[in-house]
Coordinates of N, CA and C in Angstrom, one line a residue:
M1 N 77.4 137.3 67.2 CA 76.1 137.5 66.9 C 75.8 138.8 68.1
N2 N 75.0 139.7 67.1 CA 74.8 141.0 68.3 C 73.4 140.8 69.2
S3 N 73.4 141.4 70.1 CA 72.5 141.3 71.2 C 71.0 141.3 70.4
A4 N 70.4 142.3 69.1 CA 69.5 142.6 68.4 C 69.2 141.1 67.9
I5 N 69.8 140.1 67.5 CA 69.7 139.1 66.8 C 69.2 138.0 67.7
V6 N 70.1 138.1 68.9 CA 69.8 137.3 69.8 C 68.3 137.6 70.4
R7 N 67.9 138.7 70.7 CA 66.4 139.3 71.1 C 65.4 138.6 70.2
A8 N 65.7 138.8 68.7 CA 64.8 138.3 68.1 C 64.5 136.9 67.9
L9 N 65.7 136.2 67.7 CA 65.9 134.9 68.1 C 65.3 134.4 69.0
L10 N 65.2 134.7 70.0 CA 64.6 134.5 71.9 C 63.1 134.5 71.2
V11 N 62.5 136.0 71.0 CA 61.4 136.1 70.9 C 60.6 134.8 69.9
R12 N 61.3 134.5 68.8 CA 60.9 133.9 68.0 C 61.0 132.1 68.5
G13 N 61.5 131.9 69.5 CA 61.9 130.5 69.7 C 60.9 130.6 70.9
M14 N 60.6 131.5 71.6 CA 59.1 131.4 72.3 C 57.6 131.4 71.9
L15 N 58.0 132.2 70.7 CA 57.0 131.5 69.6 C 56.8 130.6 69.1
A16 N 57.7 129.7 68.7 CA 57.7 128.3 68.4 C 57.2 127.6 69.5
G17 N 57.8 127.7 70.6 CA 57.7 126.7 71.6 C 56.1 127.1 71.9
L18 N 55.6 128.3 72.0 CA 53.8 128.6 72.1 C 53.4 127.4 71.2
G19 N 53.8 127.5 69.7 CA 53.2 126.7 68.8 C 53.2 125.5 68.9
A20 N 54.3 124.6 69.5 CA 54.8 123.5 69.5 C 53.9 123.0 71.0
G21 N 53.7 123.5 71.8 CA 53.0 123.4 72.7 C 51.4 123.2 72.5
A22 N 50.9 124.4 71.7 CA 49.6 123.9 71.5 C 49.6 122.5 70.6
L23 N 50.1 122.2 69.9 CA 50.4 121.0 69.2 C 50.6 119.7 70.2
A24 N 51.4 120.1 71.4 CA 51.4 119.2 72.3 C 50.2 119.0 73.2
F25 N 49.6 119.8 73.5 CA 48.6 119.8 74.2 C 47.2 119.0 73.4
V26 N 47.3 119.2 72.3 CA 45.9 118.5 71.3 C 46.4 117.2 71.4
F27 N 47.2 116.9 71.3 CA 47.8 115.0 72.1 C 47.8 114.5 73.3
A28 N 48.2 115.5 74.1 CA 48.1 115.2 75.6 C 46.7 115.3 75.8
Y29 N 45.5 115.9 75.4 CA 44.2 115.8 75.7 C 43.5 114.4 75.1
L30 N 43.9 114.5 73.8 CA 43.1 113.3 73.1 C 43.9 111.5 73.7
I31 N 45.0 111.5 74.1 CA 46.0 110.3 73.8 C 46.2 110.3 76.0
G32 N 46.5 111.3 76.0 CA 47.1 111.4 77.4 C 46.2 111.0 78.7
E33 N 44.9 111.9 78.5 CA 44.2 112.1 79.8 C 43.6 110.4 79.9
G34 N 43.3 109.6 79.0 CA 42.7 108.5 79.4 C 43.5 107.8 80.5
P35 N 44.8 107.5 80.4 CA 45.7 106.5 80.9 C 45.9 107.5 82.7
V36 N 45.5 108.8 82.4 CA 45.3 109.5 83.8 C 43.9 109.5 84.5
D37 N 43.0 109.6 84.2 CA 41.8 108.7 84.4 C 42.0 107.6 84.9
A38 N 42.3 106.6 84.5 CA 42.3 105.0 84.8 C 43.2 105.1 86.1
A39 N 44.4 105.9 86.1 CA 45.1 105.9 87.1 C 44.6 106.6 88.4
I40 N 43.7 107.6 88.4 CA 42.7 108.3 89.3 C 41.7 107.1 89.8
A41 N 41.1 106.8 89.3 CA 40.2 105.5 89.5 C 40.9 104.6 90.1
F42 N 42.2 104.1 89.5 CA 42.9 103.0 90.8 C 43.1 103.5 92.1
E43 N 43.7 104.5 92.2 CA 43.7 105.0 93.7 C 42.5 105.5 94.5
E44 N 41.5 105.9 93.9 CA 40.1 105.7 94.4 C 39.5 104.3 94.5
A45 N 40.1 103.4 94.0 CA 39.3 102.3 94.3 C 40.1 102.1 95.7
N46 N 41.7 101.8 95.8 CA 42.2 101.5 96.3 C 43.0 101.9 98.0
S47 N 42.5 103.1 98.0 CA 42.3 104.7 98.8 C 41.8 103.6 99.9
H48 N 42.8 103.7 101.1 CA 41.9 103.4 102.8 C 41.8 104.5 103.7
H49 N 41.2 105.8 103.0 CA 41.6 107.0 104.0 C 40.0 107.5 103.2
A50 N 39.4 108.4 104.3 CA 38.3 108.7 104.1 C 38.2 109.9 103.3
A51 N 37.2 110.4 102.3 CA 37.3 111.4 101.5 C 37.7 112.8 102.5
G52 N 38.3 113.6 101.8 CA 38.2 115.1 102.2 C 37.2 115.5 101.9
G53 N 37.6 117.1 101.8 CA 36.5 118.1 101.3 C 36.3 117.8 99.7
E54 N 35.4 118.8 99.3 CA 35.4 119.0 98.2 C 36.8 119.4 97.1
E55 N 37.1 119.0 96.5 CA 38.4 119.4 95.5 C 38.4 120.7 95.0
L56 N 39.6 121.5 95.1 CA 39.6 122.7 94.7 C 39.6 123.0 93.4
V57 N 40.0 122.1 92.5 CA 39.7 122.3 90.8 C 39.2 120.9 90.3
S58 N 38.2 121.3 89.7 CA 37.7 119.9 89.4 C 38.1 119.0 88.5
R59 N 38.3 118.0 88.1 CA 39.1 116.9 87.1 C 38.8 117.3 85.6
S60 N 37.7 118.3 85.5 CA 37.3 118.8 84.0 C 38.1 119.7 83.8
V61 N 38.6 120.8 84.7 CA 39.4 122.2 84.4 C 40.3 121.7 84.4
Q62 N 41.0 120.6 85.4 CA 42.6 119.9 85.3 C 42.9 119.4 83.5
S63 N 41.9 118.5 83.3 CA 42.1 118.0 82.0 C 42.1 119.2 80.8
T64 N 41.6 120.1 80.8 CA 41.3 121.0 79.8 C 42.2 122.4 80.3
A65 N 41.7 123.5 81.1 CA 42.0 124.8 80.7 C 44.0 124.5 81.7
G66 N 43.6 123.6 82.8 CA 44.9 123.4 83.7 C 45.8 123.0 82.8
L67 N 45.7 121.8 81.7 CA 46.4 121.1 81.1 C 47.2 122.2 79.7
A68 N 45.8 122.7 79.6 CA 46.4 123.8 78.5 C 47.5 125.0 79.3
T69 N 47.5 125.2 80.0 CA 48.0 126.3 81.0 C 49.3 125.6 81.0
G70 N 49.9 124.2 81.5 CA 50.9 123.9 81.9 C 52.0 123.7 80.5
V71 N 50.7 123.0 79.6 CA 51.8 122.6 78.5 C 52.4 123.6 77.8
L72 N 51.4 124.9 77.5 CA 51.8 125.9 76.6 C 52.8 127.1 77.5
V73 N 52.7 127.2 79.0 CA 53.8 127.5 79.3 C 55.0 127.1 79.4
F74 N 55.1 125.4 80.1 CA 56.0 124.6 79.3 C 56.8 124.9 78.1
G75 N 55.9 125.0 77.1 CA 56.5 125.1 75.5 C 57.3 126.3 75.4
V76 N 56.5 127.7 76.0 CA 57.2 128.7 75.8 C 58.7 128.8 76.6
A77 N 58.5 128.1 77.8 CA 60.1 128.3 78.6 C 61.1 127.6 78.0
V78 N 60.8 126.5 77.6 CA 61.5 125.6 76.7 C 62.0 126.2 75.5
G79 N 61.3 126.7 74.6 CA 61.5 127.4 73.4 C 62.3 128.2 73.5
G80 N 62.3 129.1 74.9 CA 63.3 130.4 74.9 C 64.5 130.1 75.5
I81 N 64.5 129.0 76.0 CA 65.9 128.2 76.7 C 66.5 127.6 75.5
A82 N 65.6 126.8 74.4 CA 66.4 125.9 73.6 C 66.8 127.4 72.4
A83 N 66.0 128.7 72.5 CA 66.7 129.1 71.4 C 68.0 130.0 71.8
L84 N 68.4 130.2 72.9 CA 69.9 130.3 73.4 C 70.8 129.3 73.0
A85 N 70.4 128.1 73.3 CA 71.0 127.3 73.0 C 71.2 127.4 71.6
F86 N 70.5 127.5 70.7 CA 70.6 127.7 69.6 C 71.7 128.6 69.1
C87 N 71.5 130.1 69.9 CA 72.7 131.2 69.3 C 74.1 130.8 69.5
F88 N 73.9 129.8 71.0 CA 75.4 128.9 71.5 C 76.0 128.4 70.3
A89 N 75.2 127.2 69.7 CA 75.5 126.1 68.9 C 75.9 126.5 67.6
L90 N 75.3 127.7 66.9 CA 75.2 128.2 65.7 C 76.5 128.0 65.1
G91 N 77.3 127.6 64.2 CA 78.5 127.9 63.7 C 79.8 127.1 64.7
R92 N 79.2 126.7 65.8 CA 80.4 126.0 66.6 C 80.2 124.6 66.4
I93 N 78.9 123.9 66.0 CA 78.9 122.3 66.0 C 79.3 121.9 64.3
G94 N 79.5 122.5 63.5 CA 79.4 122.5 62.2 C 79.4 123.4 61.4
R95 N 79.3 123.3 60.0 CA 78.6 124.3 59.1 C 77.6 123.9 58.7
F96 N 76.6 124.3 59.5 CA 75.2 123.6 59.3 C 74.5 125.5 59.1
G97 N 73.4 125.2 58.4 CA 72.5 126.2 58.6 C 71.6 126.6 59.9
A98 N 71.0 127.4 59.2 CA 69.8 127.7 60.9 C 68.8 126.7 60.9
R99 N 68.3 125.9 59.8 CA 67.3 125.0 60.2 C 67.7 123.7 60.7
A100 N 69.1 123.2 60.1 CA 70.0 121.9 60.5 C 70.1 122.1 62.1
T101 N 70.8 123.2 62.4 CA 70.9 123.6 63.7 C 70.1 123.6 64.6
A102 N 68.6 124.3 64.3 CA 67.7 123.7 64.8 C 66.9 122.9 65.3
A103 N 67.2 122.0 64.1 CA 67.0 120.5 64.0 C 67.9 119.7 65.4
L104 N 68.7 120.0 65.2 CA 69.8 119.3 66.2 C 69.9 119.9 67.3
T105 N 69.5 120.9 67.7 CA 69.7 121.3 68.9 C 68.2 120.8 69.2
S106 N 67.0 120.8 68.7 CA 66.2 120.3 69.6 C 65.9 118.9 69.5
L107 N 67.0 117.9 68.6 CA 67.0 116.7 69.0 C 68.0 116.3 70.2
A108 N 69.1 117.2 70.5 CA 69.7 117.2 71.5 C 69.2 117.4 72.9
A109 N 68.3 118.4 72.8 CA 67.6 118.8 74.1 C 66.6 117.7 74.5
F110 N 65.6 117.3 73.5 CA 64.8 115.6 73.7 C 65.8 114.9 74.2
L111 N 66.7 114.1 73.6 CA 67.7 113.2 74.1 C 68.2 113.3 75.6
T112 N 68.6 114.9 75.9 CA 69.0 114.8 77.4 C 68.4 115.2 78.4
V113 N 67.1 116.1 77.9 CA 66.6 116.7 78.9 C 65.5 115.8 79.3
Y114 N 64.7 114.8 78.3 CA 63.9 114.1 78.6 C 64.0 112.8 78.5
L115 N 64.7 112.0 77.3 CA 64.5 110.6 77.2 C 65.7 110.0 77.4
V116 N 66.8 110.8 77.8 CA 67.8 109.9 78.7 C 67.3 110.0 80.4
P117 N 66.8 111.0 80.8 CA 66.9 110.8 81.9 C 65.1 109.7 82.6
I118 N 64.1 109.8 81.6 CA 63.2 108.7 81.8 C 63.4 107.2 82.0
L119 N 64.9 106.9 81.0 CA 65.5 105.4 80.9 C 65.8 105.3 82.5
K120 N 66.4 105.9 83.3 CA 66.4 105.8 84.7 C 65.1 106.0 85.5
Y121 N 64.1 106.9 85.2 CA 63.1 107.0 86.2 C 62.1 107.6 85.6
P122 N 61.4 106.4 84.9 CA 60.2 106.4 83.9 C 59.2 106.9 84.6
A123 N 58.2 108.0 83.6 CA 57.3 108.8 84.5 C 56.2 108.2 84.5
N124 N 55.4 108.6 85.8 CA 54.4 107.4 86.2 C 53.0 108.1 86.2
P125 N 51.9 108.1 86.1 CA 50.7 109.1 86.4 C 50.6 109.6 88.0
P126 N 50.2 110.8 87.6 CA 50.1 111.6 88.7 C 49.5 111.3 90.2
A127 N 48.7 109.9 90.0 CA 48.0 109.6 91.2 C 48.6 108.1 91.7
V128 N 50.0 107.7 90.6 CA 50.5 106.8 91.0 C 51.9 107.0 92.2
G129 N 52.2 106.1 93.0 CA 53.4 106.8 93.5 C 53.4 107.2 95.2
N130 N 54.4 106.3 96.0 CA 54.4 106.7 97.6 C 54.6 108.1 98.0
P131 N 53.6 108.8 98.4 CA 53.8 110.7 98.4 C 55.0 110.8 99.4
D132 N 55.2 109.7 100.3 CA 56.5 109.8 101.1 C 57.7 109.9 100.7
T133 N 57.7 109.3 99.2 CA 59.0 109.5 98.5 C 59.0 110.3 97.3
L134 N 58.1 111.0 97.3 CA 58.2 112.1 96.4 C 59.4 113.2 96.2
D135 N 59.3 113.7 97.0 CA 60.6 114.7 96.9 C 61.7 114.2 96.8
Q136 N 62.1 112.5 97.4 CA 63.6 112.3 97.0 C 63.2 112.0 95.5
R137 N 62.2 111.0 95.1 CA 62.1 111.0 93.4 C 62.3 112.1 92.4
T138 N 61.7 113.3 93.2 CA 61.9 114.2 92.3 C 63.2 114.7 92.3
A139 N 64.1 114.7 93.6 CA 65.5 115.3 93.2 C 66.1 114.6 92.4
L140 N 66.0 113.2 92.6 CA 66.3 112.5 91.8 C 66.2 112.6 90.4
Y141 N 65.4 112.5 89.8 CA 64.8 112.9 88.6 C 65.5 114.1 88.1
F142 N 65.5 115.6 88.8 CA 66.3 116.5 88.3 C 67.6 116.3 88.4
L143 N 68.2 115.6 89.5 CA 70.0 115.3 89.3 C 70.1 114.5 87.9
M144 N 69.1 113.4 87.6 CA 69.6 112.7 86.4 C 69.5 113.8 85.2
I145 N 68.4 114.7 85.4 CA 68.5 115.9 84.1 C 69.8 116.5 84.2
A146 N 70.2 117.1 85.1 CA 71.4 117.9 85.3 C 72.6 117.1 84.8
L147 N 72.8 115.5 85.3 CA 74.0 115.3 84.8 C 73.8 114.5 83.0
S148 N 72.6 114.3 83.0 CA 72.5 113.9 81.3 C 72.8 115.4 80.3
V149 N 72.4 116.6 80.9 CA 73.0 117.7 79.8 C 74.4 118.1 80.4
L150 N 75.1 117.8 81.5 CA 76.2 118.2 81.6 C 77.3 117.1 80.6
L151 N 76.5 116.0 80.6 CA 77.4 114.8 80.0 C 77.4 115.2 78.3
G152 N 76.3 115.5 78.1 CA 75.9 115.8 76.6 C 76.5 117.1 76.4
I153 N 76.8 118.0 77.2 CA 77.8 119.2 76.5 C 79.3 118.7 76.5
A154 N 79.6 117.5 77.5 CA 80.9 117.5 77.4 C 81.4 116.6 76.4
A155 N 80.2 115.7 75.6 CA 80.3 115.2 74.8 C 80.6 116.0 73.6
V156 N 79.8 116.8 73.1 CA 80.2 117.9 72.0 C 81.2 118.8 72.3
L157 N 82.2 118.8 73.1 CA 83.3 119.2 73.3 C 84.5 118.6 72.8
L158 N 84.0 117.0 73.3 CA 84.8 116.0 73.0 C 85.1 116.2 71.4
G159 N 83.9 115.8 71.1 CA 83.7 115.6 69.5 C 84.3 117.1 68.8
R160 N 84.2 118.2 69.3 CA 85.1 119.3 69.0 C 86.7 119.1 68.8
R161 N 87.2 118.8 70.0 CA 88.7 118.3 69.9 C 89.2 117.3 68.9
L162 N 88.3 116.3 68.8 CA 88.6 114.9 68.4 C 88.6 115.6 66.8
A163 N 87.7 116.1 66.3 CA 87.3 116.5 65.1 C 89.1 116.6 64.0
P164 N 89.8 117.8 64.4 CA 91.0 118.0 63.9 C 91.4 116.6 63.3
R165 N 91.7 115.5 64.4 CA 92.6 114.4 64.2 C 91.9 113.2 63.7
R166 N 90.5 113.3 64.2 CA 90.0 111.9 63.9 C 88.8 112.2 62.8
G167 N 88.6 113.4 62.3 CA 87.5 113.7 61.4 C 86.4 113.4 61.8
N168 N 85.3 114.3 61.1 CA 83.8 114.7 62.0 C 83.2 113.3 62.4
W169 N 82.9 112.5 61.2 CA 82.4 111.2 61.3 C 83.1 110.2 62.7
N170 N 84.3 109.9 62.3 CA 84.8 109.3 63.9 C 84.8 110.1 65.3
A171 N 85.2 111.6 65.2 CA 84.9 112.3 66.4 C 83.2 112.1 67.0
S172 N 82.5 112.4 66.0 CA 81.0 112.0 66.6 C 80.8 110.6 67.0
I173 N 81.2 109.6 66.3 CA 81.0 108.3 67.0 C 81.9 108.1 68.3
A174 N 82.7 108.8 68.2 CA 83.8 108.4 69.8 C 82.9 109.2 71.1
A175 N 82.6 110.1 70.9 CA 81.9 111.4 71.5 C 80.6 110.8 71.9
G176 N 79.8 110.2 70.9 CA 78.4 109.0 71.0 C 78.5 108.0 72.3
L177 N 79.5 107.1 72.1 CA 80.1 106.2 72.4 C 80.5 106.7 74.2
A178 N 81.2 108.0 74.3 CA 81.4 108.2 75.4 C 80.0 108.8 76.3
F179 N 79.6 109.4 75.7 CA 78.1 109.9 76.4 C 77.1 108.6 76.6
V180 N 77.2 107.7 76.2 CA 76.7 106.3 76.5 C 77.3 105.8 77.5
A181 N 78.6 105.6 77.5 CA 79.5 105.1 78.3 C 79.2 106.0 79.8
A182 N 79.1 107.0 79.7 CA 79.0 108.3 80.8 C 77.8 107.7 81.6
V183 N 76.6 107.8 80.8 CA 75.3 107.7 81.0 C 75.1 106.3 81.7
T184 N 75.6 105.5 81.2 CA 75.5 104.1 82.0 C 75.6 104.0 83.0
V185 N 76.9 104.4 83.3 CA 77.8 104.7 84.6 C 76.5 105.3 85.9
A186 N 76.1 106.6 85.5 CA 75.7 107.2 86.4 C 74.1 106.3 86.9
M187 N 73.8 105.9 85.6 CA 72.3 105.2 86.0 C 72.8 104.0 86.7
V188 N 73.9 103.4 86.6 CA 74.1 102.1 87.7 C 74.0 102.6 89.1
F189 N 74.8 103.8 89.2 CA 75.4 104.1 90.6 C 74.5 105.1 91.3
L190 N 73.1 105.7 90.4 CA 72.0 106.2 91.1 C 71.0 105.5 91.5
P191 N 70.3 105.9 92.8 CA 69.5 104.8 93.3 C 68.2 104.5 92.2
A192 N 67.7 103.6 92.6 CA 66.2 103.1 91.7 C 65.2 104.1 92.2
G193 N 64.2 104.8 91.2 CA 62.9 105.5 91.8 C 62.0 105.2 91.2
D194 N 61.5 103.8 90.6 CA 60.2 103.2 90.4 C 59.5 103.4 91.4
N195 N 58.4 103.6 91.6 CA 57.3 103.4 93.3 C 56.1 103.4 92.4
V196 N 55.6 102.3 91.7 CA 54.5 101.7 91.4 C 54.0 100.8 91.8
P197 N 52.5 101.2 92.8 CA 51.8 100.2 93.6 C 51.9 98.9 93.0
K198 N 51.8 97.9 93.9 CA 51.5 96.3 93.2 C 50.2 96.6 92.8
G199 N 49.7 95.7 91.9 CA 48.2 95.3 91.3 C 47.7 96.8 90.5
F200 N 49.0 97.4 90.1 CA 48.6 98.9 89.1 C 48.7 98.2 87.8
P201 N 47.6 98.5 86.9 CA 47.4 97.9 85.4 C 48.6 97.9 84.6
A202 N 49.2 97.2 84.4 CA 50.4 97.4 83.6 C 50.1 97.7 82.4
T203 N 49.1 97.7 81.6 CA 48.7 98.2 80.4 C 48.4 100.0 80.5
D204 N 47.7 100.3 81.5 CA 47.4 101.5 81.9 C 48.8 102.7 81.8
L205 N 49.8 102.0 82.7 CA 51.1 102.3 83.3 C 51.9 102.5 81.8
W206 N 51.7 101.7 80.8 CA 52.4 101.6 79.5 C 51.9 102.5 78.5
E207 N 50.6 103.0 78.7 CA 49.7 103.8 78.0 C 50.2 105.0 78.2
F208 N 50.4 105.1 79.5 CA 50.5 106.7 80.4 C 52.1 106.8 79.6
R209 N 53.2 106.0 79.8 CA 54.3 106.2 79.5 C 54.8 106.6 78.1
M210 N 54.1 106.0 77.5 CA 53.9 106.0 75.8 C 53.2 107.4 75.3
A211 N 52.1 108.1 75.9 CA 51.8 109.3 75.9 C 52.5 110.1 76.1
S212 N 53.0 110.0 77.4 CA 54.2 111.2 77.6 C 55.5 111.0 76.9
L213 N 55.8 110.0 76.4 CA 57.0 110.2 75.2 C 56.3 110.8 73.8
G214 N 55.3 110.4 73.1 CA 54.9 111.0 72.7 C 54.4 112.5 72.6
I215 N 54.1 113.0 73.5 CA 53.9 114.5 74.1 C 55.6 115.5 73.6
Q216 N 56.6 114.8 74.7 CA 57.7 115.0 74.3 C 58.2 115.2 72.8
A217 N 58.0 114.0 72.5 CA 58.7 113.7 70.8 C 58.0 114.6 70.1
L218 N 56.5 115.0 70.1 CA 55.8 116.0 69.4 C 56.1 117.4 69.3
L219 N 56.1 117.7 70.9 CA 56.8 119.1 71.2 C 58.0 119.5 70.5
W220 N 59.1 118.5 70.7 CA 60.2 119.1 70.4 C 60.6 118.8 68.9
A221 N 59.8 118.0 68.3 CA 60.3 117.9 66.5 C 59.3 119.3 66.0
A222 N 57.8 119.6 66.6 CA 57.1 120.9 66.2 C 58.0 121.8 66.4
F223 N 58.7 122.0 67.6 CA 59.6 122.9 67.6 C 60.8 123.4 66.8
G224 N 61.7 122.2 66.6 CA 62.5 122.5 66.0 C 62.2 122.8 64.4
L225 N 61.2 122.5 64.0 CA 60.7 122.8 62.5 C 60.2 124.4 62.4
L226 N 59.6 124.8 63.6 CA 59.0 125.9 63.7 C 60.4 126.9 63.4
F227 N 61.0 126.7 64.6 CA 62.2 127.6 65.0 C 63.1 127.8 64.1
G228 N 63.4 126.4 63.4 CA 64.3 126.5 62.3 C 63.7 127.8 60.9
Y229 N 62.7 127.6 61.1 CA 62.1 128.3 59.8 C 61.8 129.8 60.0
L230 N 61.8 130.1 61.4 CA 61.8 131.4 61.7 C 62.8 131.6 62.1
A231 N 64.0 131.5 62.4 CA 65.3 131.3 62.7 C 66.0 131.9 61.3
E232 N 66.0 131.0 60.4 CA 66.3 131.1 58.6 C 65.8 132.7 58.2
R233 N 64.5 132.7 58.8 CA 63.9 134.2 58.2 C 64.7 135.3 58.9
V234 N 65.4 135.0 59.7 CA 65.9 136.2 60.5 C 67.1 136.4 60.3
L235 N 68.0 135.1 60.2 CA 69.7 135.0 60.0 C 69.8 135.0 58.4
E236 N 68.7 134.8 57.3 CA 69.1 134.7 56.2 C 67.9 135.5 55.6
P237 N 67.7 136.6 55.6 CA 66.4 137.0 55.1 C 66.4 137.4 53.5
R238 N 65.6 136.8 52.8 CA 65.0 136.9 51.5 C 64.8 138.3 51.1
P239 N 65.6 138.4 49.8 CA 65.6 140.0 49.2 C 63.8 140.3 49.0
T240 N 63.6 141.6 48.9 CA 62.4 141.7 48.9 C 61.8 141.9 47.4
A241 N 60.6 142.2 47.2 CA 60.7 142.2 45.5 C 61.1 143.7 45.2
S242 N 60.9 144.4 45.5 CA 61.6 145.9 44.7 C 63.0 145.9 45.1
A243 N 63.7 145.0 45.8 CA 65.2 144.8 45.9 C 65.9 144.1 44.8
T244 N 64.8 142.6 44.3 CA 64.8 142.3 43.2 C 64.8 143.0 41.7
Q245 N 63.8 143.7 42.0 CA 63.3 144.6 40.8 C 64.9 145.6 40.3
T246 N 65.3 145.9 41.8 CA 66.2 147.1 41.5 C 67.2 146.4 41.0
A247 N 67.7 145.1 41.5 CA 68.8 144.8 40.8 C 68.6 144.1 39.5
G248 N 67.7 143.5 39.1 CA 67.4 143.3 37.6 C 67.6 144.2 36.8
L249 N 67.5 145.8 37.3 CA 67.2 146.8 36.3 C 68.8 147.2 36.3
S250 N 69.6 147.1 37.5 CA 71.1 147.2 36.8 C 71.9 146.6 36.8
A251 N 71.3 145.2 36.6 CA 71.7 144.2 35.3 C 71.4 144.4 34.1
S252 N 70.6 144.8 33.6 CA 70.0 145.2 32.4 C 70.8 146.4 31.7
A253 N 70.7 147.3 33.0 CA 71.6 148.6 32.2 C 72.9 148.3 32.1
G254 N 73.5 147.0 32.6 CA 75.0 147.1 32.6 C 74.8 146.2 31.2

């Protein structure tokens, strides 16, 4: 794959990430802001510290412009990274077309970058948790992401090595089981990181975590569909109307 095509796919990946981020923002605003407000209200009701000064950014700005900026920037960034991963995966994980490869890349990213890490370190609302352990919990979460991605890559390489002898189906099952086993071992040995204060409403926590899951699932699903369409137009361009007419005239003359 030459650099011009990679550049075109990178740009389209960022555009697809922007579109997916816009959808994720709407979902986050409509579904995710309620649990966040409940968490902030819980923190304020149970805070034993005197109020500081005025907040630098109002809650209304945080939940609109701030949320939109964060989600859109995240969508563009991961869209570009996923597009590069797509360029590497195309033709190396099987005889899949552009759309199928984009869908598989999105699914793999959702599983390794989000779903597996939160099984060990679930998402908590911004106002929940001990601030003294924030750095430790953040480091553990990113360590889990790194392990999940590396183990996912290792599973793909294992499946490719086993495929000639075991067949694609058996090799995929073996690689998947190896990934699950390795991730389970990592989760057992890594320290716990859940730090929800006592008395925090379980319903609010559950709603926040489901909203977080929904945002990521929507973002990656939308990216896979949008980028698959855009990548297919780059890699498999359709003939123009003039080219089709020329081909038809040539066939008639022959």
